[in-house]
Short mmCIF file of C-alpha atoms in Angstrom, two decimals:
data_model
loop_
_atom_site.label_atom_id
_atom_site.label_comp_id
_atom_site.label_asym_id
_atom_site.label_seq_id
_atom_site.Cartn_x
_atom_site.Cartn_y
_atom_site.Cartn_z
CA UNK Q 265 -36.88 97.73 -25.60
CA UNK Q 266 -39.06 100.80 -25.73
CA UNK Q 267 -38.85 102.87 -22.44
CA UNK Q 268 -39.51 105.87 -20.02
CA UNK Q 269 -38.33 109.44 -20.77
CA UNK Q 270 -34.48 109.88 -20.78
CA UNK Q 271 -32.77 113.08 -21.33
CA UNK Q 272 -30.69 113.52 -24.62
CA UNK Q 273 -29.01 116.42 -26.91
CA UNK Q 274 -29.59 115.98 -30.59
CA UNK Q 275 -27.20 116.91 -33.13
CA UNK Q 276 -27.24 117.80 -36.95
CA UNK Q 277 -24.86 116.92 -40.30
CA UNK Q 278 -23.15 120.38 -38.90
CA UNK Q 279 -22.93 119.51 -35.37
CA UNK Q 280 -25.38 121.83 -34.18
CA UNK Q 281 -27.58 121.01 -31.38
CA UNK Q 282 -31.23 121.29 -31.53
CA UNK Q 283 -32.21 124.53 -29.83
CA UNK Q 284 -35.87 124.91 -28.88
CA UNK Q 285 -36.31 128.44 -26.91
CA UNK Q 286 -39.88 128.77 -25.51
CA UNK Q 287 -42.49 129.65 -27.24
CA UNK Q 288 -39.94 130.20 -30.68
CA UNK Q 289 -38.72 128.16 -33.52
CA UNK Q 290 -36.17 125.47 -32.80
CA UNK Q 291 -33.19 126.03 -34.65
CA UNK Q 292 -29.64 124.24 -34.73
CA UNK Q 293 -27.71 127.03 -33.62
CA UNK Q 294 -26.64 125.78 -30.39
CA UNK Q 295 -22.94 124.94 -30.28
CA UNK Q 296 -22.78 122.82 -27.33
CA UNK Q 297 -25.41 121.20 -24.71
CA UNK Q 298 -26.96 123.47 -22.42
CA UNK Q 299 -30.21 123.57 -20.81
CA UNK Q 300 -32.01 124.84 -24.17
CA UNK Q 301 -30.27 122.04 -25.68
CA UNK Q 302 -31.43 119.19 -23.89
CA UNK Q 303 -34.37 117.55 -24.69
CA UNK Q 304 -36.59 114.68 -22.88
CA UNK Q 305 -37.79 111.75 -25.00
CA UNK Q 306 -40.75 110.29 -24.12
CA UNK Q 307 -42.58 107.06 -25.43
CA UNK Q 308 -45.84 107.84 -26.10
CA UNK Q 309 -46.35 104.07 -28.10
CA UNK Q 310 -45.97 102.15 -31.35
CA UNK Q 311 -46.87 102.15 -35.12
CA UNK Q 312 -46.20 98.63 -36.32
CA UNK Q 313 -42.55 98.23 -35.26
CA UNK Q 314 -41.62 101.70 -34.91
CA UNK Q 315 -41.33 103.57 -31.41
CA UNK Q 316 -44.07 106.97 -31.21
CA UNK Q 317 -41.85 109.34 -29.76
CA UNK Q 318 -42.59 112.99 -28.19
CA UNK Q 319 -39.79 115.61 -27.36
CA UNK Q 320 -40.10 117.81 -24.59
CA UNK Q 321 -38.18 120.95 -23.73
CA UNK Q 322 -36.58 122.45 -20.56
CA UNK Q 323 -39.84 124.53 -20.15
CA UNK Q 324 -42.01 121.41 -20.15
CA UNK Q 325 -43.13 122.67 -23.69
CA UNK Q 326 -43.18 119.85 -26.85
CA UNK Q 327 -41.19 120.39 -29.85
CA UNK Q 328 -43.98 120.03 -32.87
CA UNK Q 329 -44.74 121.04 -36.32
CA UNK Q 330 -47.24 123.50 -38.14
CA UNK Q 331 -49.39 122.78 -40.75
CA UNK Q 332 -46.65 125.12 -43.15
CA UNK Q 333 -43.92 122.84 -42.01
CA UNK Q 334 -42.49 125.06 -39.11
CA UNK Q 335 -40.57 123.57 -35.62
CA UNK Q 336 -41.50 125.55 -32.73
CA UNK Q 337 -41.33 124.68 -29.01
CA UNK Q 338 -44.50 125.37 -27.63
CA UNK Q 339 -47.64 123.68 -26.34
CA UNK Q 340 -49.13 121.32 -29.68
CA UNK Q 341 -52.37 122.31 -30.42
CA UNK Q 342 -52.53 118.72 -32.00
CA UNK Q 343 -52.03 115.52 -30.48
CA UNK Q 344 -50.34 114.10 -33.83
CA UNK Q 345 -48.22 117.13 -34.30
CA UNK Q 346 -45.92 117.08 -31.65
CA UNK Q 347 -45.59 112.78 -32.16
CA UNK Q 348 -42.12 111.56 -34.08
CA UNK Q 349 -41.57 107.84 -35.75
CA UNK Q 350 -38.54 107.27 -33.93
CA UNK Q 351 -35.47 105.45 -36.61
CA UNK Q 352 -32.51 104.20 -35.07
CA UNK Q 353 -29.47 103.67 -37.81
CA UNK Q 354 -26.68 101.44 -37.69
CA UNK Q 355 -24.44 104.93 -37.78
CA UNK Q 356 -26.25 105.61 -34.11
CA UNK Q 357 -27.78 108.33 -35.92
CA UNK Q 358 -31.57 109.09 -35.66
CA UNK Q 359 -34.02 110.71 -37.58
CA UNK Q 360 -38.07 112.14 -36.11
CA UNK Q 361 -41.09 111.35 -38.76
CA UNK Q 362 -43.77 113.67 -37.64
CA UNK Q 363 -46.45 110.98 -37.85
CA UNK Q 364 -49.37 112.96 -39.19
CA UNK Q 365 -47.36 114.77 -42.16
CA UNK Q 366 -44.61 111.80 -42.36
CA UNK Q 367 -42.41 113.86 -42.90
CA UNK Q 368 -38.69 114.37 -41.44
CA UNK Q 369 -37.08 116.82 -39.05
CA UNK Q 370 -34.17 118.38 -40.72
CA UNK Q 371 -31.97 121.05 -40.55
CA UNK Q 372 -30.20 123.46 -42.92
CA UNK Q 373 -27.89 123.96 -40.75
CA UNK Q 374 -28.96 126.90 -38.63
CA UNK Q 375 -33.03 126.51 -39.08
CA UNK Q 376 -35.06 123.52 -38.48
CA UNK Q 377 -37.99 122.41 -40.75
CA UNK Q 378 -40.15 119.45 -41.55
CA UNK Q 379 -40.94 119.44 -45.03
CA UNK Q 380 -39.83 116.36 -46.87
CA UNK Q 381 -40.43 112.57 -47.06
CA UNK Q 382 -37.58 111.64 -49.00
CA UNK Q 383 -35.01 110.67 -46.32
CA UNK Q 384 -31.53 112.19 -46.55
CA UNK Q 385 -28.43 113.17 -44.43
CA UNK Q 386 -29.94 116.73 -43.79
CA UNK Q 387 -32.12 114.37 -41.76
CA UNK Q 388 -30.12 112.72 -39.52
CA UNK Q 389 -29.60 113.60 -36.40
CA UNK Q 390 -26.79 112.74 -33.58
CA UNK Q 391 -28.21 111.67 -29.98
CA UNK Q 392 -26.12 112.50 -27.21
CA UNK Q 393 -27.30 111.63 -23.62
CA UNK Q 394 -27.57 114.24 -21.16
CA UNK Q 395 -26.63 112.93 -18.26
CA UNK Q 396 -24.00 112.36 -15.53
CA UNK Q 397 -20.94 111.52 -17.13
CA UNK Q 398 -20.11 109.08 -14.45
CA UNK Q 399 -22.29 105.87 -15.53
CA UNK Q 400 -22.34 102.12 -15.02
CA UNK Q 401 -23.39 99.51 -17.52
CA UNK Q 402 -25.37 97.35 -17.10
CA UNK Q 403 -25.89 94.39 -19.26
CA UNK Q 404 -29.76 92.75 -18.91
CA UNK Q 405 -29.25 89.74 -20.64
CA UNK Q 406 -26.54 88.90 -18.10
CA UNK Q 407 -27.73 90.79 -15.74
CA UNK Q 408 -24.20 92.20 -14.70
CA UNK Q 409 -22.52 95.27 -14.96
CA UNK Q 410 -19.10 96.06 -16.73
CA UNK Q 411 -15.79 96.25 -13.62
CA UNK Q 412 -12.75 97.20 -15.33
CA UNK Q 413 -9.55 94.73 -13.95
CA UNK Q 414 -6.71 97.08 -13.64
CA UNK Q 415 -4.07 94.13 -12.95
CA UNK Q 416 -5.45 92.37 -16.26
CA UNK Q 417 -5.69 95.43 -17.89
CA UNK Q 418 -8.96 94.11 -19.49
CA UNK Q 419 -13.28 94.83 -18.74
CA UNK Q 420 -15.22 91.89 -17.59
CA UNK Q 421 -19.18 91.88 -17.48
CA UNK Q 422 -19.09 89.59 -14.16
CA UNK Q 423 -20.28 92.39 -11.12
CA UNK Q 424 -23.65 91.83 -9.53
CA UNK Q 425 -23.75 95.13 -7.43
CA UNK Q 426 -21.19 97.93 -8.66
CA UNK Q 427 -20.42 99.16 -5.28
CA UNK Q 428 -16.62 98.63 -6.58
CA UNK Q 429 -15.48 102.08 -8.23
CA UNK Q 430 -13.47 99.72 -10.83
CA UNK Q 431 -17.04 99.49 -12.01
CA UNK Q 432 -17.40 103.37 -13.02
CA UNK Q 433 -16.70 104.80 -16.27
CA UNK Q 434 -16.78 108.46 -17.74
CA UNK Q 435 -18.42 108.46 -20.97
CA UNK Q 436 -16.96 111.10 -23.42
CA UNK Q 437 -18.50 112.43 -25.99
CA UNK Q 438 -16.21 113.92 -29.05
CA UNK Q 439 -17.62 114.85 -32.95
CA UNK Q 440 -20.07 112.30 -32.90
CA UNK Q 441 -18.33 108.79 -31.49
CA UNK Q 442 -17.98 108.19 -27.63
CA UNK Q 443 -14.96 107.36 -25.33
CA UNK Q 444 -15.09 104.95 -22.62
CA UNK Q 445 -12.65 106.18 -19.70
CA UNK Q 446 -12.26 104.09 -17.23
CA UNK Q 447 -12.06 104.90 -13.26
CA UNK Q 448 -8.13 104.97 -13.36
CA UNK Q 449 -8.20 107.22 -16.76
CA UNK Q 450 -7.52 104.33 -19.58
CA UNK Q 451 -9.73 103.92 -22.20
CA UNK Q 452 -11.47 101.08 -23.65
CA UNK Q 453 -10.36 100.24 -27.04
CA UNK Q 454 -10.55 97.94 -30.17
CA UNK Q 455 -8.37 95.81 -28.64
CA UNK Q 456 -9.01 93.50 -25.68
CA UNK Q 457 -6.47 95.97 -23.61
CA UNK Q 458 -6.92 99.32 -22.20
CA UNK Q 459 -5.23 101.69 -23.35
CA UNK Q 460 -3.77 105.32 -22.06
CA UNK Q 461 -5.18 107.72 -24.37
CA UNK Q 462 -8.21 108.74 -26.47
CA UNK Q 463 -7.58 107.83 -30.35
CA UNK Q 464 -9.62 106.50 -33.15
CA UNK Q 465 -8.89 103.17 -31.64
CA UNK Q 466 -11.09 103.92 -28.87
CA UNK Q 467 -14.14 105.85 -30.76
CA UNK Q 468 -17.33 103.73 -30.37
CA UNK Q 469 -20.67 104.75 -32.12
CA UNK Q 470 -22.95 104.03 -29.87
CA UNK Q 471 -26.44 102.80 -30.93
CA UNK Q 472 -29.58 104.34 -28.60
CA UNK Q 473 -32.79 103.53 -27.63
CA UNK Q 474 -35.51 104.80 -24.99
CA UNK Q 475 -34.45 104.01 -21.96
CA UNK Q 476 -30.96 104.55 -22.05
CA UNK Q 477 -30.64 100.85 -23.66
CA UNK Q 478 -27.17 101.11 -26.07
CA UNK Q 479 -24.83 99.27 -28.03
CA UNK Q 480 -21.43 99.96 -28.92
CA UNK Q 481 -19.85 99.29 -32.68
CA UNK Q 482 -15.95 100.16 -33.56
CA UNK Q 483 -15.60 102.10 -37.28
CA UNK Q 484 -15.83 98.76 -38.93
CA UNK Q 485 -19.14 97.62 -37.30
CA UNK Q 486 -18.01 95.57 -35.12
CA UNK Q 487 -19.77 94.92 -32.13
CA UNK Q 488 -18.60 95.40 -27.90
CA UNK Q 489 -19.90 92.45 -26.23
CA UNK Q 490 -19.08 89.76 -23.35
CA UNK Q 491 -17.41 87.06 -24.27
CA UNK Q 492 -17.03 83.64 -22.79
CA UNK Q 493 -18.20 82.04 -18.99
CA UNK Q 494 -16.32 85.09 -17.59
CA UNK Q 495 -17.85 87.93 -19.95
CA UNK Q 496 -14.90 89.63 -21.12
CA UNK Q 497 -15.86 93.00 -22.95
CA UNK Q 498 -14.11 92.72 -26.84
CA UNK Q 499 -15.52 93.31 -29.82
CA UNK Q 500 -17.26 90.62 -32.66
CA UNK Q 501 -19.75 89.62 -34.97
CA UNK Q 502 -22.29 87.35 -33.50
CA UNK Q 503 -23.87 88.45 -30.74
CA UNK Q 504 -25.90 85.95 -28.58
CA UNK Q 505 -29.37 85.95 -26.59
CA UNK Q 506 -28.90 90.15 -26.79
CA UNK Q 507 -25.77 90.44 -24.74
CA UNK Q 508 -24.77 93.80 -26.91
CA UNK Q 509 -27.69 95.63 -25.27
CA UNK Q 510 -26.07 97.51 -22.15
CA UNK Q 511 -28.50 99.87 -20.15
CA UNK Q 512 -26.40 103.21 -19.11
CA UNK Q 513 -27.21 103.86 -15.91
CA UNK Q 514 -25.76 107.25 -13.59
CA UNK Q 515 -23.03 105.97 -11.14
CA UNK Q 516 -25.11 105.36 -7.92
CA UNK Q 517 -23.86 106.52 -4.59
CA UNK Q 518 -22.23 104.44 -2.14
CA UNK Q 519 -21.20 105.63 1.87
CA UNK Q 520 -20.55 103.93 4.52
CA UNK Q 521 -22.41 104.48 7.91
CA UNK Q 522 -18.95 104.91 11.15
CA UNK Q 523 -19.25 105.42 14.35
CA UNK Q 524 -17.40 107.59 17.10
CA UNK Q 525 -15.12 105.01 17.70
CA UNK Q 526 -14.73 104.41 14.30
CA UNK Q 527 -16.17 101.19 13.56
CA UNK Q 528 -18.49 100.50 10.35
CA UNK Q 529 -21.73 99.56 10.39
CA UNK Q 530 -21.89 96.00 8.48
CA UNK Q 531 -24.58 93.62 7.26
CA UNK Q 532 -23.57 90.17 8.76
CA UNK Q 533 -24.77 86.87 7.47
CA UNK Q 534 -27.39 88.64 5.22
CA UNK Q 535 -29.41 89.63 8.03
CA UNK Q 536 -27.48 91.17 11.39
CA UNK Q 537 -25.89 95.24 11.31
CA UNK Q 538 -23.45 95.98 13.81
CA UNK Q 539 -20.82 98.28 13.90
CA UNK Q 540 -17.83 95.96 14.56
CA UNK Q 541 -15.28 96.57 11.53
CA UNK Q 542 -12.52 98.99 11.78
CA UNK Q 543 -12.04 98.76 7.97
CA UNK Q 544 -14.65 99.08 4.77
CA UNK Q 545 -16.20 95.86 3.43
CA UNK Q 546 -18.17 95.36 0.63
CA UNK Q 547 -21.08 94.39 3.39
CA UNK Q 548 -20.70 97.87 4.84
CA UNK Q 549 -20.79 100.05 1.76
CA UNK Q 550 -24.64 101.19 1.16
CA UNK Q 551 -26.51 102.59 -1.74
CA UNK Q 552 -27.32 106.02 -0.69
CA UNK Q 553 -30.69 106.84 -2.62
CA UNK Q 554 -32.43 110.70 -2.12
CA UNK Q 555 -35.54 111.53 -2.28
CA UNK Q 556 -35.72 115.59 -3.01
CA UNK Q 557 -39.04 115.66 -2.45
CA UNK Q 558 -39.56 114.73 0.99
CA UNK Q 559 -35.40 115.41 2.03
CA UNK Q 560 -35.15 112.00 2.71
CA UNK Q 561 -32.54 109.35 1.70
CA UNK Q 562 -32.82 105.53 2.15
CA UNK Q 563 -29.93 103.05 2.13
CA UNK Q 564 -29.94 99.67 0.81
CA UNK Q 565 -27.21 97.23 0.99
CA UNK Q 566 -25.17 95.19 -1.60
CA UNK Q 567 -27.34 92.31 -0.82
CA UNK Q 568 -30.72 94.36 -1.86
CA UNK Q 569 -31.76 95.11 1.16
CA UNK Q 570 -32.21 98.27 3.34
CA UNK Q 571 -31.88 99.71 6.45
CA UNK Q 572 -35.36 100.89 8.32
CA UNK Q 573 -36.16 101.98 11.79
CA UNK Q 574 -37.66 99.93 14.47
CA UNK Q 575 -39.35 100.78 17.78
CA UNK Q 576 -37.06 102.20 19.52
CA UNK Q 577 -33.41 103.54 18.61
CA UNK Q 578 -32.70 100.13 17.30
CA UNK Q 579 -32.89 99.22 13.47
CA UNK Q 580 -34.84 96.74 12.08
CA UNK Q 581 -35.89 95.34 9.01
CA UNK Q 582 -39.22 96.50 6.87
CA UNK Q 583 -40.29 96.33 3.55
CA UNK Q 584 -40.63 100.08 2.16
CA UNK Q 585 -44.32 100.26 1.46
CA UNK Q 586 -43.70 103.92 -0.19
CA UNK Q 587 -41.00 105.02 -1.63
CA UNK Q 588 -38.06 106.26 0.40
CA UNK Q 589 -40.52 105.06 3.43
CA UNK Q 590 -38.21 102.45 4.43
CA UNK Q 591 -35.11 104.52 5.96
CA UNK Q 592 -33.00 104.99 9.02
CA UNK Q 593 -34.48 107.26 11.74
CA UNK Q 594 -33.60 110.76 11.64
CA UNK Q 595 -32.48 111.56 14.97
CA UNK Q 596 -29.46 114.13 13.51
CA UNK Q 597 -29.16 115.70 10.76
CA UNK Q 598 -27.53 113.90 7.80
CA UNK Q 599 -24.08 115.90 7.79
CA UNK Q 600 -23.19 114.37 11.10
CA UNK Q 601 -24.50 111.17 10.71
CA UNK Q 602 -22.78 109.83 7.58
CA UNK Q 603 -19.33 109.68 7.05
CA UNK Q 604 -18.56 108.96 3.25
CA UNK Q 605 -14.97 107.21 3.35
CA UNK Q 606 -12.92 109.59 4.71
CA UNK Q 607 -15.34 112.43 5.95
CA UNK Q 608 -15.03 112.53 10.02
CA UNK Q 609 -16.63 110.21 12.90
CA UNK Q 610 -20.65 110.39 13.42
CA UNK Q 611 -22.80 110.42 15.83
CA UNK Q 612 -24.54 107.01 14.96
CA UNK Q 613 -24.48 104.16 17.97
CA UNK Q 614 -23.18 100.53 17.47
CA UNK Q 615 -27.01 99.17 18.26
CA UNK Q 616 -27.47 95.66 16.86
CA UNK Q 617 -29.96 95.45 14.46
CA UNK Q 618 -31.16 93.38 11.55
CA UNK Q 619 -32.08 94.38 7.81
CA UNK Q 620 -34.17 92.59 5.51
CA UNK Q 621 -34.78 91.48 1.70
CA UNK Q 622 -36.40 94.56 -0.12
CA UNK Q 623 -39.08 92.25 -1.39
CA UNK Q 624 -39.97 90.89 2.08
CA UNK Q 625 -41.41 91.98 5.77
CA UNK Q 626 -40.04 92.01 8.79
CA UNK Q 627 -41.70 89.62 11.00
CA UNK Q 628 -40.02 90.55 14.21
CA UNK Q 629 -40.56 94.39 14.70
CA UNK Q 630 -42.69 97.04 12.88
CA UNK Q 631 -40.82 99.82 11.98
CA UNK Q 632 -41.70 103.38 11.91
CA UNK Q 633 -41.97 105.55 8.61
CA UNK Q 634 -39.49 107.72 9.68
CA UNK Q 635 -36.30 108.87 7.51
CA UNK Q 636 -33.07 111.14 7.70
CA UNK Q 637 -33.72 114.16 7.29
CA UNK Q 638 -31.38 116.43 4.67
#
């Protein structure tokens, strides 16, 4: 379960948020998340069954602890002094062990310290993950994601791809519990039914790990879970084979690629793009992916696989040997060469083409490493 760096706000028994200015003592003064609030948690390993965890700053500076006992953020002139024991509780609440001292990151309140072994609520602090608010979850054991059915009024775990926007949700955050809102503005709740507003009946703890990997429990304990062949989302008791793990994921991007005359390009019979349809299909929505770096974007199909350039203005299929290396030629600039829903006409042409599996090569073309430019 232990995973990559994921960005999170941590907040204490007073609901302040851990504050770590550069090269100054982290206090708990901050009243809401900002940028000096947010924190990255790396996984740096494992002591016996606990994760090794290090915090980072906005600066790229560590949050560690002096020999006197004193949280700064700053670079750790020790290896062992900037390393937590990270402790998950069944509240959702953590708490950081430095490992050399073992003792516990606390807060009075407006100061932070590390002084004492004997674990109390002074200790505990609130995760909160900084991120989009727009997420999907995904479930691993199932290895679906949640769609909300607005006829039903109910969540199934059931969607392969969640290209659908009934698969969105908005995940707020209010005095320490979270809401679930759903991508018609219900909310999940202790019942199996949506309801209309935010209440107690639809505060969740939720229970965090590295890696954005979460669980959601009601007031009682109870756990949110899919049920049944058809995975509906309620809560219970007995989880099986892990299916309360969901991992939160940001809401990825889908456009569709239209043509002067208005057509949509569209994967046919898993391997064939033309630009026939007059109307969006699930086989014409794409997964629009950016790469800052190099201003390039890549788009990959419902079916996994993506769209690459061939030799000539045709596209053809290609595994992407590099990231972001297996993309649509950039022969105009990206602005007038998607349209996303209802955005106007482009300038791509209805050229046949073919797109492969992302996990194989094409065996009829080689295509060139070329990629929209931003």
């Amino acid at each position: 379960r232990a995973g990559g760096g994921m960005q999170v706000g941590l907040v204490d028994w007073a609901g302040g948020y851990l504050t770590g200015p550069r090269a100054a003592a982290a206090t708990a003064l901050g009243s809401s998340l900002g940028k000096e609030q947010t924190w990255e948690l790396k996984v740096t390993g494992k002591q016996e069954e606990q994760t090794v965890v290090e915090l980072v700053g906005p600066q790229g500076q560590s949050l560690w602890v002096d020999a006197d006992g004193a949280v700064v953020c700053a670079q750790p002139t020790s290896g062992d002094r900037g390393q937590f024991l990270l402790g998950v509780h069944p509240s959702g609440a953590w708490t950081l062990q430095q490992v050399q001292s073992r003792k516990y990151l606390e807060s009075d309140g407006e100061d932070v310290f590390c002084i004492r072994r004997g674990l109390t609520s002074y200790h505990m602090w609130m995760p909160q993950l900084a991120m989009h608010v727009y997420v999907v979850l995904f479930n691993p054991s199932l290895q679906l994601y949640a769609r909300v059915d607005p006829e039903l009024n109910r969540v199934w775990v059931d969607t392969p791809v969640p290209y659908l926007e009934e698969c969105g949700f908005i995940l707020r955050f209010r005095g320490g519990t979270y809401h679930l809102e759903t991508f018609n503005h219900q909310f999940i709740s202790r019942s199996e039914k949506l309801v209309q507003k935010p209440s107690a009946e639809t505060a969740f703890h939720l229970t965090l790990e590295p890696g954005c990997l979460a669980f959601l429990t009601d007031r009682e304990g109870q756990i949110l879970y899919p049920h049944g062949s058809r995975g509906l989302l309620c809560l219970g008791d007995n989880p099986a084979d892990n299916k309360e793990w969901f991992v939160i994921r940001r809401c990825p991007q889908w456009v569709n690629l239209r043509t002067r005359s208005k057509r949509y390009v569209t994967v046919v019979r898993d391997s064939d793009v033309y630009a026939g349809p007059k109307k969006v299909t699930p086989m014409s929505t794409f997964h629009f992916k950016v790469n800052p770096d190099s201003q390039t974007v890549q788009l990959k199909g419902i079916n996994h696989r993506y769209l690459a350039q061939g030799l000539g203005r045709s596209l053809s299929c290609a595994w992407p040997t590099a990231p972001f290396c297996c993309c649509v030629a950039a022969t105009a600039t990206l602005g007038a060469l998607l349209a996303m829903r209802s955005s106007s006409a482009t300038s791509l042409s209805p050229t046949a083409s073919t797109c492969c599996p992302a996990n194989t090569a094409s065996t009829t073309s080689r295509p060139t490493a070329r990629a929209f430019g931003l």
